[in-house]
XYZ file of C-alpha atoms in Angstrom:
631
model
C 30.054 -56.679 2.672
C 29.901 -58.532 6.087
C 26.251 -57.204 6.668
C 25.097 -58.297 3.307
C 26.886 -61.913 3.573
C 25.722 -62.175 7.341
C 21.679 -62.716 6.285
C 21.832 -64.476 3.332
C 22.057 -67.917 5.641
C 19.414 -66.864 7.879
C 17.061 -65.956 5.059
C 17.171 -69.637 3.704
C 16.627 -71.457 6.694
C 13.580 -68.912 7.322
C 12.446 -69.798 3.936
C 12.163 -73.018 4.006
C 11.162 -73.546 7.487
C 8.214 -71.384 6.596
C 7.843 -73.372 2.969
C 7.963 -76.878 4.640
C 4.780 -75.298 6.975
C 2.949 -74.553 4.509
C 2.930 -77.361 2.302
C 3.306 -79.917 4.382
C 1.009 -78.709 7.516
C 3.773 -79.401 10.032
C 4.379 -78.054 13.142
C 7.264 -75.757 13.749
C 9.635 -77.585 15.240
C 9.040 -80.631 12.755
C 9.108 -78.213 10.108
C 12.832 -77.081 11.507
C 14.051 -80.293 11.314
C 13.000 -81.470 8.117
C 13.755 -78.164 6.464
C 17.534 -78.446 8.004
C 17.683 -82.128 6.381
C 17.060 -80.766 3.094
C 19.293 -77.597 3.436
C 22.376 -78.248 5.314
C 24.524 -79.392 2.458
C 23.421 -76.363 0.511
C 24.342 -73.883 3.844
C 27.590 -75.989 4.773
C 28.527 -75.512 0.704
C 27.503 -71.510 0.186
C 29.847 -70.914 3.307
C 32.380 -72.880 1.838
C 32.557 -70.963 -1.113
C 32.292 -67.804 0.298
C 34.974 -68.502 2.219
C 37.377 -70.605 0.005
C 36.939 -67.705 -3.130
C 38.909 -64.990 -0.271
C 41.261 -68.138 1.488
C 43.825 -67.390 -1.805
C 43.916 -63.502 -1.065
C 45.129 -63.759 2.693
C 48.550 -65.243 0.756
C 49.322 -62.461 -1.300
C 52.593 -60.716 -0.351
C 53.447 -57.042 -1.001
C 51.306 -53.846 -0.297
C 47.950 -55.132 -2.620
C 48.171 -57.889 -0.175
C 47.704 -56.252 3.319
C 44.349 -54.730 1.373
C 43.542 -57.950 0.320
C 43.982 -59.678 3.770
C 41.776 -57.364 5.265
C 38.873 -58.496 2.977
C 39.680 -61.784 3.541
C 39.840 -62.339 7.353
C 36.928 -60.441 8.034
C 34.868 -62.122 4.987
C 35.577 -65.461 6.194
C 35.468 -64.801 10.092
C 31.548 -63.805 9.087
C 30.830 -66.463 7.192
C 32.101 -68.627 9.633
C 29.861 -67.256 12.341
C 27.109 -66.766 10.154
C 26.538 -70.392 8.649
C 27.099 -71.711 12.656
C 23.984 -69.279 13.675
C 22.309 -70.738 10.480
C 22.564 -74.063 11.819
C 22.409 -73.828 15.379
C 20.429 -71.256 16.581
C 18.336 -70.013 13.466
C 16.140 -73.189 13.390
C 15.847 -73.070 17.000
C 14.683 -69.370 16.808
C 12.006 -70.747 14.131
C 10.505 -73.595 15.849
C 10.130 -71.170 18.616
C 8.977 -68.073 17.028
C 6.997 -69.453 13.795
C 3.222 -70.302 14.495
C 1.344 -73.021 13.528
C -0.342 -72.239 10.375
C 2.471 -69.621 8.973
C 2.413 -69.278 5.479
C 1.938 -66.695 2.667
C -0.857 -64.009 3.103
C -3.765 -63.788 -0.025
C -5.036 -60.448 1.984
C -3.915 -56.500 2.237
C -0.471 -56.095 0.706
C 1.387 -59.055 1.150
C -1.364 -60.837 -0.493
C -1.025 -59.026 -3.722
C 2.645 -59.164 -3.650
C 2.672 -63.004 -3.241
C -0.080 -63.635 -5.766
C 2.445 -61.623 -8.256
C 5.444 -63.323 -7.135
C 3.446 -66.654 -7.748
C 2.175 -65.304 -11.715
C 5.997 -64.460 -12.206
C 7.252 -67.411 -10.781
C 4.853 -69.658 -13.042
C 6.297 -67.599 -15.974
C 9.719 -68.563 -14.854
C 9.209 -72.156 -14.357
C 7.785 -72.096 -18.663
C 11.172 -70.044 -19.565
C 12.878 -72.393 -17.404
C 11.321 -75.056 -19.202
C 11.999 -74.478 -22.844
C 15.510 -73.283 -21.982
C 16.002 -76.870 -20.734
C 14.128 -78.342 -23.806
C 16.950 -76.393 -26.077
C 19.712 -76.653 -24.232
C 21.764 -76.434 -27.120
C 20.834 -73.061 -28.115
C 20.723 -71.972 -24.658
C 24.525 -72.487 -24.436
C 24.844 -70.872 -27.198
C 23.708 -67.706 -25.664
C 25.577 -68.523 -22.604
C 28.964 -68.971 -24.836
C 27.904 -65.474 -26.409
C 27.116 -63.825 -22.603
C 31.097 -65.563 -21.586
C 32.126 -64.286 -24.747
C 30.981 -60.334 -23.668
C 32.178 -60.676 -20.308
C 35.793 -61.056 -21.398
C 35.617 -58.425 -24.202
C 34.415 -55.839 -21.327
C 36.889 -57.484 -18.975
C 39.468 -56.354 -21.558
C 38.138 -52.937 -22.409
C 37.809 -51.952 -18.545
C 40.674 -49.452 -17.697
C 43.300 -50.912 -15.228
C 44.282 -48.854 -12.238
C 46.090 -49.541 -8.618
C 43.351 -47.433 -5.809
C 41.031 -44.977 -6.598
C 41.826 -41.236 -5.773
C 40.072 -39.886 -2.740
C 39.684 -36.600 -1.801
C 41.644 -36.583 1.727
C 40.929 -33.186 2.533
C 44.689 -31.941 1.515
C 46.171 -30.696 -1.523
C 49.908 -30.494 -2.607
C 52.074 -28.048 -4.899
C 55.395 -28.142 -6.288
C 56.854 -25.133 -6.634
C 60.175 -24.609 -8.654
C 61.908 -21.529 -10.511
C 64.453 -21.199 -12.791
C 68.053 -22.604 -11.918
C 69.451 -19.632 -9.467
C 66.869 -17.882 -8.710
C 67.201 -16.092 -5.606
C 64.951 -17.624 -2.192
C 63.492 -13.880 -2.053
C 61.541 -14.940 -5.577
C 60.592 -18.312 -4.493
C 59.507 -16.902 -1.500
C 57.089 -14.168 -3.373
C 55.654 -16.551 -5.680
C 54.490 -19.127 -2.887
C 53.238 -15.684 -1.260
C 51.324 -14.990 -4.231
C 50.176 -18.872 -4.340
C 49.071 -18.377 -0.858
C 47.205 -15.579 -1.408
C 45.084 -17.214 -4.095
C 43.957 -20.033 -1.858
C 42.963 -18.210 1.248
C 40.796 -15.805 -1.381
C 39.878 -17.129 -4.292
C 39.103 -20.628 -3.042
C 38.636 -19.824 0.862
C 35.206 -21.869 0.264
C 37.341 -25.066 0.324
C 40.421 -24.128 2.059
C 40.912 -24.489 5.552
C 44.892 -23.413 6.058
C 47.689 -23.055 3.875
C 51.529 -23.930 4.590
C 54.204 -22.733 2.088
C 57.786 -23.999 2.756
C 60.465 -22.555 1.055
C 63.531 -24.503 0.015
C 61.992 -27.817 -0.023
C 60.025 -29.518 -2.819
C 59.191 -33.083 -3.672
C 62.043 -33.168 -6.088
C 65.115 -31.824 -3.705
C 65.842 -29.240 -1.968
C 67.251 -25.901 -3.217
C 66.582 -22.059 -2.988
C 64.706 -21.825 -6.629
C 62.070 -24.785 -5.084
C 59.477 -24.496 -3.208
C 56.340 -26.778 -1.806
C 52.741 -25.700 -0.735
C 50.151 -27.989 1.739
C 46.676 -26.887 1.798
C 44.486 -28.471 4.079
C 40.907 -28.102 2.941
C 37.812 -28.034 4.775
C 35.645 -30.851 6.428
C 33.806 -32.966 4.072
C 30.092 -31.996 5.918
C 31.138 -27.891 4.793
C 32.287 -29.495 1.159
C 29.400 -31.362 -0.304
C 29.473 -29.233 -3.264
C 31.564 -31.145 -6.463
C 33.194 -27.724 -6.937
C 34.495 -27.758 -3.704
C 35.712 -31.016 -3.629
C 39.531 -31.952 -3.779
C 39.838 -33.136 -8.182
C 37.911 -29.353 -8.890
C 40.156 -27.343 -6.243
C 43.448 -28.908 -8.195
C 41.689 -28.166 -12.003
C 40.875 -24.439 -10.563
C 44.465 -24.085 -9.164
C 46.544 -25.375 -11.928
C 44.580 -22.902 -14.389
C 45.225 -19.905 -12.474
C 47.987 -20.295 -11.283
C 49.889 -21.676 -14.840
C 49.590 -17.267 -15.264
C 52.582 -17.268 -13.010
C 55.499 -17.455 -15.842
C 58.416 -17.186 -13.237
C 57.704 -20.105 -11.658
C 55.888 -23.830 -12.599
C 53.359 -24.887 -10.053
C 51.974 -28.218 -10.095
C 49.045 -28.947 -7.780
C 48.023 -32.860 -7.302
C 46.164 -34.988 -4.742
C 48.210 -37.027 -2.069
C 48.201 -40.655 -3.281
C 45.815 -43.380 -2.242
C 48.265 -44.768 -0.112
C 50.924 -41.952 1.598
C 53.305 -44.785 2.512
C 53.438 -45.538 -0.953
C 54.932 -42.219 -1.968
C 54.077 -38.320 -1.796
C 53.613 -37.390 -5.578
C 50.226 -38.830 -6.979
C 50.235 -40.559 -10.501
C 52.968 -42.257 -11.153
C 56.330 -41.958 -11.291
C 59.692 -43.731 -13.140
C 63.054 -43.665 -13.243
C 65.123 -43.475 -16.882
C 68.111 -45.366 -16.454
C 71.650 -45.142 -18.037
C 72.375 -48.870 -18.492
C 74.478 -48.518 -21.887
C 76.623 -45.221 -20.298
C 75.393 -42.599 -22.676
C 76.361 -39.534 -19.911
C 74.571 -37.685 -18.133
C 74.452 -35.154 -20.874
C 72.445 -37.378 -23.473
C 70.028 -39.252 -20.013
C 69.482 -35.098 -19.752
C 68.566 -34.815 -23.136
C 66.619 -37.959 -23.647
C 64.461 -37.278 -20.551
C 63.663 -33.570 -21.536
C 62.735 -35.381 -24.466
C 60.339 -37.966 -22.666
C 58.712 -34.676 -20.960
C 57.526 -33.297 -24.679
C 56.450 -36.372 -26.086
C 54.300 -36.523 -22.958
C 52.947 -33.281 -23.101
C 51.503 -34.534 -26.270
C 50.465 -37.696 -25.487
C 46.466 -37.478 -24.882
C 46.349 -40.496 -22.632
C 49.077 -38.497 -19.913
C 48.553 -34.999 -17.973
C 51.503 -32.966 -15.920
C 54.743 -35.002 -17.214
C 57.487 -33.054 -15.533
C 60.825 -33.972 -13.645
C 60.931 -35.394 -10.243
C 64.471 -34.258 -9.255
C 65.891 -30.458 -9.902
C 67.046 -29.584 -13.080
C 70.866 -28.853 -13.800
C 72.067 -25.226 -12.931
C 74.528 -22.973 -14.464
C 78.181 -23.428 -11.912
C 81.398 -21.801 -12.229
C 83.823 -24.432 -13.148
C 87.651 -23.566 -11.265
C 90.181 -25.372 -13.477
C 93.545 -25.440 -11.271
C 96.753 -25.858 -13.757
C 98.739 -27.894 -11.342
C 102.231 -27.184 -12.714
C 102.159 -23.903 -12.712
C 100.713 -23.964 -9.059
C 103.869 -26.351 -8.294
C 106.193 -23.806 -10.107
C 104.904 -21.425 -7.535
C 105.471 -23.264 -4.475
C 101.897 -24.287 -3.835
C 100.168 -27.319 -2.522
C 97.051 -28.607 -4.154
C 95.967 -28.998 -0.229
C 96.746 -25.196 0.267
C 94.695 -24.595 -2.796
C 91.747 -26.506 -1.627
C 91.938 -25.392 1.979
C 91.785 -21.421 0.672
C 88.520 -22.321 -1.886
C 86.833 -23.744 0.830
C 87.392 -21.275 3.726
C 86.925 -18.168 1.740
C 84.656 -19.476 -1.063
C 82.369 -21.664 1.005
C 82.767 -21.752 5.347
C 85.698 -23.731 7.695
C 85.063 -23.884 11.055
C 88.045 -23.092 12.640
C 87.781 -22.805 16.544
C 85.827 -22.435 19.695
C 85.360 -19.356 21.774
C 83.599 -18.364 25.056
C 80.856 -16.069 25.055
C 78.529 -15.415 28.216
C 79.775 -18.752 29.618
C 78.885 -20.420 26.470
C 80.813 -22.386 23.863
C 80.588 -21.006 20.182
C 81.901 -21.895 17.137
C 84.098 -19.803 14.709
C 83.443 -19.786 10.986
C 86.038 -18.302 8.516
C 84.167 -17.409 5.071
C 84.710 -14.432 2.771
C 82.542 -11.384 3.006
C 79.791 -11.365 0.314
C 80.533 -8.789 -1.586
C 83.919 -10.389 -2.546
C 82.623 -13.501 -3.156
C 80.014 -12.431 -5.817
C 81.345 -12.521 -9.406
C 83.916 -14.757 -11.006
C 86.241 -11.991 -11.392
C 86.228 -11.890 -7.585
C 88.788 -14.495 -7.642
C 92.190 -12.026 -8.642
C 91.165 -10.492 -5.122
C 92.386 -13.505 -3.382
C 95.817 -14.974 -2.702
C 97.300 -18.000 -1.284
C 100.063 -18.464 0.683
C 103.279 -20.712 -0.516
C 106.265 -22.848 1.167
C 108.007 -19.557 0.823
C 104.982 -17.547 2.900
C 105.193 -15.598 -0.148
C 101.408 -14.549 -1.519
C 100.419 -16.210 -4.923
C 97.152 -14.596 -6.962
C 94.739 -17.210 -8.129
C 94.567 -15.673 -11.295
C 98.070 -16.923 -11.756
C 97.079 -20.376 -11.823
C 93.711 -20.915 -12.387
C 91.393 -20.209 -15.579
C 87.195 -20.467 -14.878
C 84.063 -20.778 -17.406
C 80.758 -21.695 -17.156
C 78.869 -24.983 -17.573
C 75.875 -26.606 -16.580
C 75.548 -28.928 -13.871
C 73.158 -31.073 -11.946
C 72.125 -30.238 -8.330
C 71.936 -33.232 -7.344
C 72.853 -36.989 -8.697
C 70.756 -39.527 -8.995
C 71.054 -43.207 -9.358
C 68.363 -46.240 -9.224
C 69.482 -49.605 -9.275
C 72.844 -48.558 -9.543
C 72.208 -46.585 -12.623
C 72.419 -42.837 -13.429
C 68.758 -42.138 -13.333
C 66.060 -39.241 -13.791
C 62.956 -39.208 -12.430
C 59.823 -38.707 -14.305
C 56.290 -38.228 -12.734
C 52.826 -37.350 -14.354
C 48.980 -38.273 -14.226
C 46.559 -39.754 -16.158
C 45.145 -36.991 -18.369
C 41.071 -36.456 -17.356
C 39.053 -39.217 -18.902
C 42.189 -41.775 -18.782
C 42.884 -44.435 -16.041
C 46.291 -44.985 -14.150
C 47.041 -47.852 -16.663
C 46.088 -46.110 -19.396
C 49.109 -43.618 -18.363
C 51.316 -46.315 -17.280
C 50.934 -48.275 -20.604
C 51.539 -44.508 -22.702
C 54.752 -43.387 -20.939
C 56.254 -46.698 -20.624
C 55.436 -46.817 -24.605
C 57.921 -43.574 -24.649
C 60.453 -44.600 -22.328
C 60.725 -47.611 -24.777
C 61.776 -45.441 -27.959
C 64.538 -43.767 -25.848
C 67.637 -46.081 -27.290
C 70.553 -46.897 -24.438
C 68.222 -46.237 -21.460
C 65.649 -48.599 -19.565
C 62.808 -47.299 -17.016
C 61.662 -49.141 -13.695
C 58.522 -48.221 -12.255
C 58.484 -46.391 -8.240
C 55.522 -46.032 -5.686
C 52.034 -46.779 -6.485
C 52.774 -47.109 -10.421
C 55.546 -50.489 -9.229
C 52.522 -51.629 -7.347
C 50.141 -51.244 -9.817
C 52.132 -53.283 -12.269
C 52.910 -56.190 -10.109
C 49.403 -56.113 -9.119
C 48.236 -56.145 -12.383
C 50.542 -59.103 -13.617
C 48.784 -61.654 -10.830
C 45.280 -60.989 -10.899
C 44.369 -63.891 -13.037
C 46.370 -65.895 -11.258
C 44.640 -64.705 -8.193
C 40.744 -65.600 -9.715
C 42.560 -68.640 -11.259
C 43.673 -70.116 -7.681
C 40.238 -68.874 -6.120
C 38.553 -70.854 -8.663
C 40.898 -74.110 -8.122
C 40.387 -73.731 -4.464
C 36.341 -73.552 -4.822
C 36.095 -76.378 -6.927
C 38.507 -78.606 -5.081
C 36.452 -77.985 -2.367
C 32.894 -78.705 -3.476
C 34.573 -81.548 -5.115
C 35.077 -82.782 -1.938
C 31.952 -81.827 -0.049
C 29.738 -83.516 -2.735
C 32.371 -86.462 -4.016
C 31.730 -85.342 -7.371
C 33.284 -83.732 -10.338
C 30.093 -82.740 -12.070
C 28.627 -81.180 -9.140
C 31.096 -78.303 -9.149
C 31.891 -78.129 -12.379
C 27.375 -77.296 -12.737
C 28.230 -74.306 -9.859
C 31.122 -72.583 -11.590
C 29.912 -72.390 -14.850
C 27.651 -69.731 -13.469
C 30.538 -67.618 -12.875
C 30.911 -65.526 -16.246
C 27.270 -64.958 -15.698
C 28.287 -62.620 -12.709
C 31.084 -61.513 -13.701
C 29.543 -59.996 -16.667
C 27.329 -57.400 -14.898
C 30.304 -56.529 -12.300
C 32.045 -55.183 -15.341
C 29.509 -53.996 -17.474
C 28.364 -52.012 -14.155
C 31.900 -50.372 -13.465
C 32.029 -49.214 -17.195
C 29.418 -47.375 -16.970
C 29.813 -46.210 -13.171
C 33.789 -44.940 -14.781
C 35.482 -47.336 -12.914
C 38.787 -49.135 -13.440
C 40.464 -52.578 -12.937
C 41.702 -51.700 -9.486
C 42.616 -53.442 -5.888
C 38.868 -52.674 -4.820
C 37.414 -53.898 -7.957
C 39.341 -57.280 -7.779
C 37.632 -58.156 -4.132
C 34.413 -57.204 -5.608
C 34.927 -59.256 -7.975
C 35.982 -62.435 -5.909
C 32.722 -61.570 -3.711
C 30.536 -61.654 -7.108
C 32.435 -64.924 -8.179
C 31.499 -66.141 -4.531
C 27.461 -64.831 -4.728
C 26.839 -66.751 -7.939
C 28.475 -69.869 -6.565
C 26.061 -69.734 -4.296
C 22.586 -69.378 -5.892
C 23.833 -72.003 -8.307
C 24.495 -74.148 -5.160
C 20.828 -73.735 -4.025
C 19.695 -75.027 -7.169
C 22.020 -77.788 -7.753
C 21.908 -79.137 -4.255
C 18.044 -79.366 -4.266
C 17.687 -80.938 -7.873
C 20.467 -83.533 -6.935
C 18.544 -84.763 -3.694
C 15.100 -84.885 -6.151
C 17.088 -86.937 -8.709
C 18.722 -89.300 -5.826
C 14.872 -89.764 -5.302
C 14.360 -91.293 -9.043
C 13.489 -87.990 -10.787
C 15.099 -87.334 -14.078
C 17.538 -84.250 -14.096
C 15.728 -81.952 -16.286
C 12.187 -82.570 -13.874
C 14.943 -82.222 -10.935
C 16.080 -79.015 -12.548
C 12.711 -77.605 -12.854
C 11.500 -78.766 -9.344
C 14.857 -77.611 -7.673
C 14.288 -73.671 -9.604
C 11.245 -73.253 -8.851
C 11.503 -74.358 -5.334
C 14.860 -72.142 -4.684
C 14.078 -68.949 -6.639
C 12.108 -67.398 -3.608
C 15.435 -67.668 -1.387
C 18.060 -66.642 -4.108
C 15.900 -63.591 -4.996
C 15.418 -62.491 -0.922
C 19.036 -63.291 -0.520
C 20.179 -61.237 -3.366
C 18.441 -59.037 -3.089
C 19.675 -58.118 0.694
C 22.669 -58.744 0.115
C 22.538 -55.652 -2.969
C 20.381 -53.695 -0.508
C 23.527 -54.177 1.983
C 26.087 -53.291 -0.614
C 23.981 -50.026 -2.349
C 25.137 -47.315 0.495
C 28.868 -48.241 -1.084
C 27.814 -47.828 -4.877
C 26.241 -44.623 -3.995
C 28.539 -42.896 -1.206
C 30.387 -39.998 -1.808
C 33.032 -37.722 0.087
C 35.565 -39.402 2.451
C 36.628 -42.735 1.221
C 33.624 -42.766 -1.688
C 36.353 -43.398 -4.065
C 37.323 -47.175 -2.855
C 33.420 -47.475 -1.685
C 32.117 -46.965 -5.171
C 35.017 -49.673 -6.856
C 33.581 -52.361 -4.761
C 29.750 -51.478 -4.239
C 29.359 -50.610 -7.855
C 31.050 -54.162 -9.081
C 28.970 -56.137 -6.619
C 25.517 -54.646 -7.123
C 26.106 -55.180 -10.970
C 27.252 -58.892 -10.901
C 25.357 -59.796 -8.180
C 21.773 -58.572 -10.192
C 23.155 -60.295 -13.617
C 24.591 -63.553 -11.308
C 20.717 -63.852 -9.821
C 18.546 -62.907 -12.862
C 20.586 -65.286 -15.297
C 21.844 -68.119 -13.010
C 18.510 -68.844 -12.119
C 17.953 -69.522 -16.369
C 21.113 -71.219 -16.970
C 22.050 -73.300 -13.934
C 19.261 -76.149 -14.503
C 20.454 -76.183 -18.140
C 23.690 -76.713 -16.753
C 22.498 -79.454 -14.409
C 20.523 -81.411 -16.796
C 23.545 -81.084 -19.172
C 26.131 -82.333 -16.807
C 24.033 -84.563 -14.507
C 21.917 -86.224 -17.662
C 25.226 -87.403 -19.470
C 24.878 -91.404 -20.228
C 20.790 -90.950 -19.187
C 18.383 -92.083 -21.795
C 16.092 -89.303 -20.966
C 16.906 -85.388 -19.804
């Protein structure tokens, strides 16, 4: 963005240093200094735009906002620089470099190209013309374009960052409640196994960990980290990260003892581990953990039929099947027991008490007392042990305690000091991030007792989402305040930002088409396209309001100032698109974020140049020519 902003000074002083030479026969030095007379204002107020649109972003709190300050402190450090070199040294550079007699060529190549750019220009100067003769009309169109550019605005997907393909891969493992770490262990074997064969095109090494997953940790769960190849051996789409996850997650859904999930690390790793999104369904009324059990494996099938949302599953472990030991307390006191006795023989024999120290080899070990396993199997295993009373007299557990079965969760979870369950998921193919957001929060809704708060990337994404007009709404304040300012006029800015839904139109219309969504990346580009078409209406309004300070009458000040400042607004758009096209068109490492900006910019910054320079004289002689007899 930098490189494209960085030239766009330079190529107007150029201009019309070279212009002023031409027409008015002057040396180059004389040239310099009357062409800096007539431009300054118009450099000194294109940097201030550029500048003031990002000033509101290096504010913003929270994660969006250390992306955002990034754009802004480097955006405005260039600009900065660049409008200093436009007036210092630039001018300098042309009195010394620029010959006497410099102008356009009428020979070879150059001369055909300028006597075309002159035919088109004429042309524009007659549209220019009758657009300013029915103005009315013309805002009519320009209501209609404003009009467009908010129903695309609205129809554009939302999302938080792009996916990019970081060269890894992630899979969640998990088996039935109590299966055995010897079948965990052979299905991440057979997991493995697929990877390093089936797809050893795009797979560089393969980690399986048993015992751990995203959700918990427990013998029935598992988690898998492929690391995939370098981008330069991947250019291939099939071998990129989005068709190694599609390829895995249909061969491996065979496996029926076992789901596997694969999924692409998110955006942002801080953020989270588990891409999509991912919420937790709260017990706020105190419906039990029975019913928020229930009402979440609920949520999961209504989302496996929702089209809009793609691998809805639990992000914690589900309940497992535990031997409940009910103690009858009288008739253990009838016996001569103590509940502490009772407790202390459960957990030595049943589970592990460390006991003591002993020396072995000069070292200090520990002792463990714990039942042997083959008599601490089966419930029944129980009437094989005994505790001793206040009487040292040996008292079977079967003579005091009665078991059963139940199920029971693994592990309990609370958010916000609720009982809670975790539910993640995508966006199904085809779908954005908000489109998935807006679908399972739609569910969560028609649960009754229980509320949902949003974790990760999907909390960002929301309270992104909830102050990005406010955002273009501040940027907006702060540009016209500005100009205000610079110009001591109201009408002066109000001319320059009615040119913004002219720009912001092609930014969106382009990222529909490109597949792109509302995101962080798409919000800067936006503020940069906002910011572009400031400032070719700037070069037209600046010139036609020294011409009509001169006695002209706005609408032969419009037409004087567009046809004098469409050479330098086409050259500097068109550099600054030529700067921005690698992003639109970039692909493997970091295309993803790359292609939300470039693809925003080139489109609003073509529509911002090819319509401003129609509309903005109609919107000078409109504002400028109220209370004139003629215009």
């Amino acid at each position: 963005l930098a490189i494209g902003l960085l030239v766009d000074d330079a190529i107007v002083v150029v201009e019309n240093v070279s212009r002023v030479m031409a027409e008015d026969g002057l040396a180059p030095r004389e040239a310099a200094r009357r062409s800096m007379e007539q431009i300054t204002g118009a450099l000194v107020g294109v940097a201030l735009v550029l500048a003031t649109v990002f000033l509101p972003t290096a504010f913003v709190g929270g994660s969006v906002g250390v992306i955002y300050r990034q754009f802004s402190i480097t955006i405005i450090s260039a600009i900065t620089l660049s409008v200093l070199v436009a007036l210092v040294f630039t001018p300098a550079l042309c009195a010394t470099i620029l010959k006497p007699g410099h102008g356009p060529r009428r020979t070879g190549l150059f001369g055909w190209f300028n006597r075309g750019f002159d035919r088109t220009q004429r042309g524009y100067q007659r549209a220019v013309g009758r657009l300013v003769r029915r103005r009315r009309p013309a805002m009519v169109v320009y209501a209609v374009i404003a009009a467009v550019a908010v129903v695309l605005f609205r129809q554009l997907p939302t999302g938080f960052l792009p996916d990019e393909d970081q060269g890894q891969v992630f899979m969640q493992v998990t088996l039935p409640p109590g299966a055995t770490q010897q079948a965990t262990r052979a299905v991440l074997n057979q997991i493995s196994g697929y990877l390093l064969e089936d797809e050893h095109e795009a797979v560089e090494s393969v980690l399986a960990v048993v015992g751990f997953s995203f959700n918990g940790y427990g013998q029935n769960a598992g988690a898998v980290f492929v690391r995939l190849k370098d981008w330069d051996q991947r250019k291939a789409k099939r071998l990129e990260a989005p068709a190694v996850v599609a390829r895995a997650m249909a061969a491996l859904s065979r496996i029926r003892s076992a789901t596997v999930i694969a999924f692409q690390p998110p955006p942002v790793l801080e953020l989270g581990l588990v891409a999509g999104f991912q919420l937790e369904l709260e017990d706020r009324t105190g419906v039990g953990h029975e019913r928020l059990t229930q009402a979440g494996d609920e949520l999961f099938g209504r989302g496996a039929r929702d089209p809009a949302l793609a691998k809805v599953r639990p992000g914690g472990l589900a309940d497992r099947p535990e031997y409940k030991l009910e103690i009858d307390e009288p008739r253990a006191s009838a016996f001569g027991l103590a509940l502490g006795d009772v407790n202390a023989s459960i957990a030595s024999t049943w589970g592990a008490a460390y006991v003591d120290d002993f020396l072995d080899k000069g070292r200090t070990k520990r002792v463990f007392l714990q039942a042997d396993a083959p008599f601490r199997m089966q419930p029944d295993d129980l009437g094989r042990w005994y505790v001793r009373n206040g009487s040292s007299e040996m008292v079977p557990f079967s003579a005091f305690t009665t078991g059963h079965w139940r199920l029971g969760p693994q592990r309990l979870d609370r958010f916000n000091g609720f009982p809670a369950v975790a539910i993640q998921g995508e966006p199904a193919p085809g779908h954005s991030s908000g489109d998935a957001l807006t679908a399972i929060s739609r569910l969560a809704s028609q649960l009754p007792g229980l509320g949902h708060e949003w974790v990760g990337p999907a909390y960002e994404e929301v309270k992104a989402g909830t102050g990005v007009l406010t955002l273009y709404a501040l940027s907006l304040l702060v540009v016209f305040l500005c100009l205000a300012a610079l110009y001591e006029s109201w009408s002066v800015p109000a001319a320059v930002l009615l040119v913004v839904p002219l720009g912001i139109v092609g930014a969106v219309t382009a990222s529909l088409l490109g597949k792109q969504a509302n995101d962080v990346y798409f919000q800067v580009g936006i503020l940069a396209v906002i910011g572009l078409a400031a400032k070719n209406a700037i070069l037209i309004v600046e010139f036609a309001r020294d011409i009509a300070e001169h006695g002209a009458t706005p609408r032969d000040a419009a037409l004087q100032a567009a046809q004098l400042r469409l050479r330098p607004i086409l050259m500097t758009s068109l550099a600054f698109v030529l700067g921005v096209l690698p992003l639109a068109i970039s692909s493997g490492a970091g295309s993803g974020a790359q292609n939300a900006i470039g693809i925003a910019i080139v489109g609003g910054v073509l529509t911002a140049t090819l319509l401003a320079v129609l509309f903005v004289p109609v919107f000078f002689v409109l504002i400028a020519g109220r209370g004139r007899p003629h215009g």
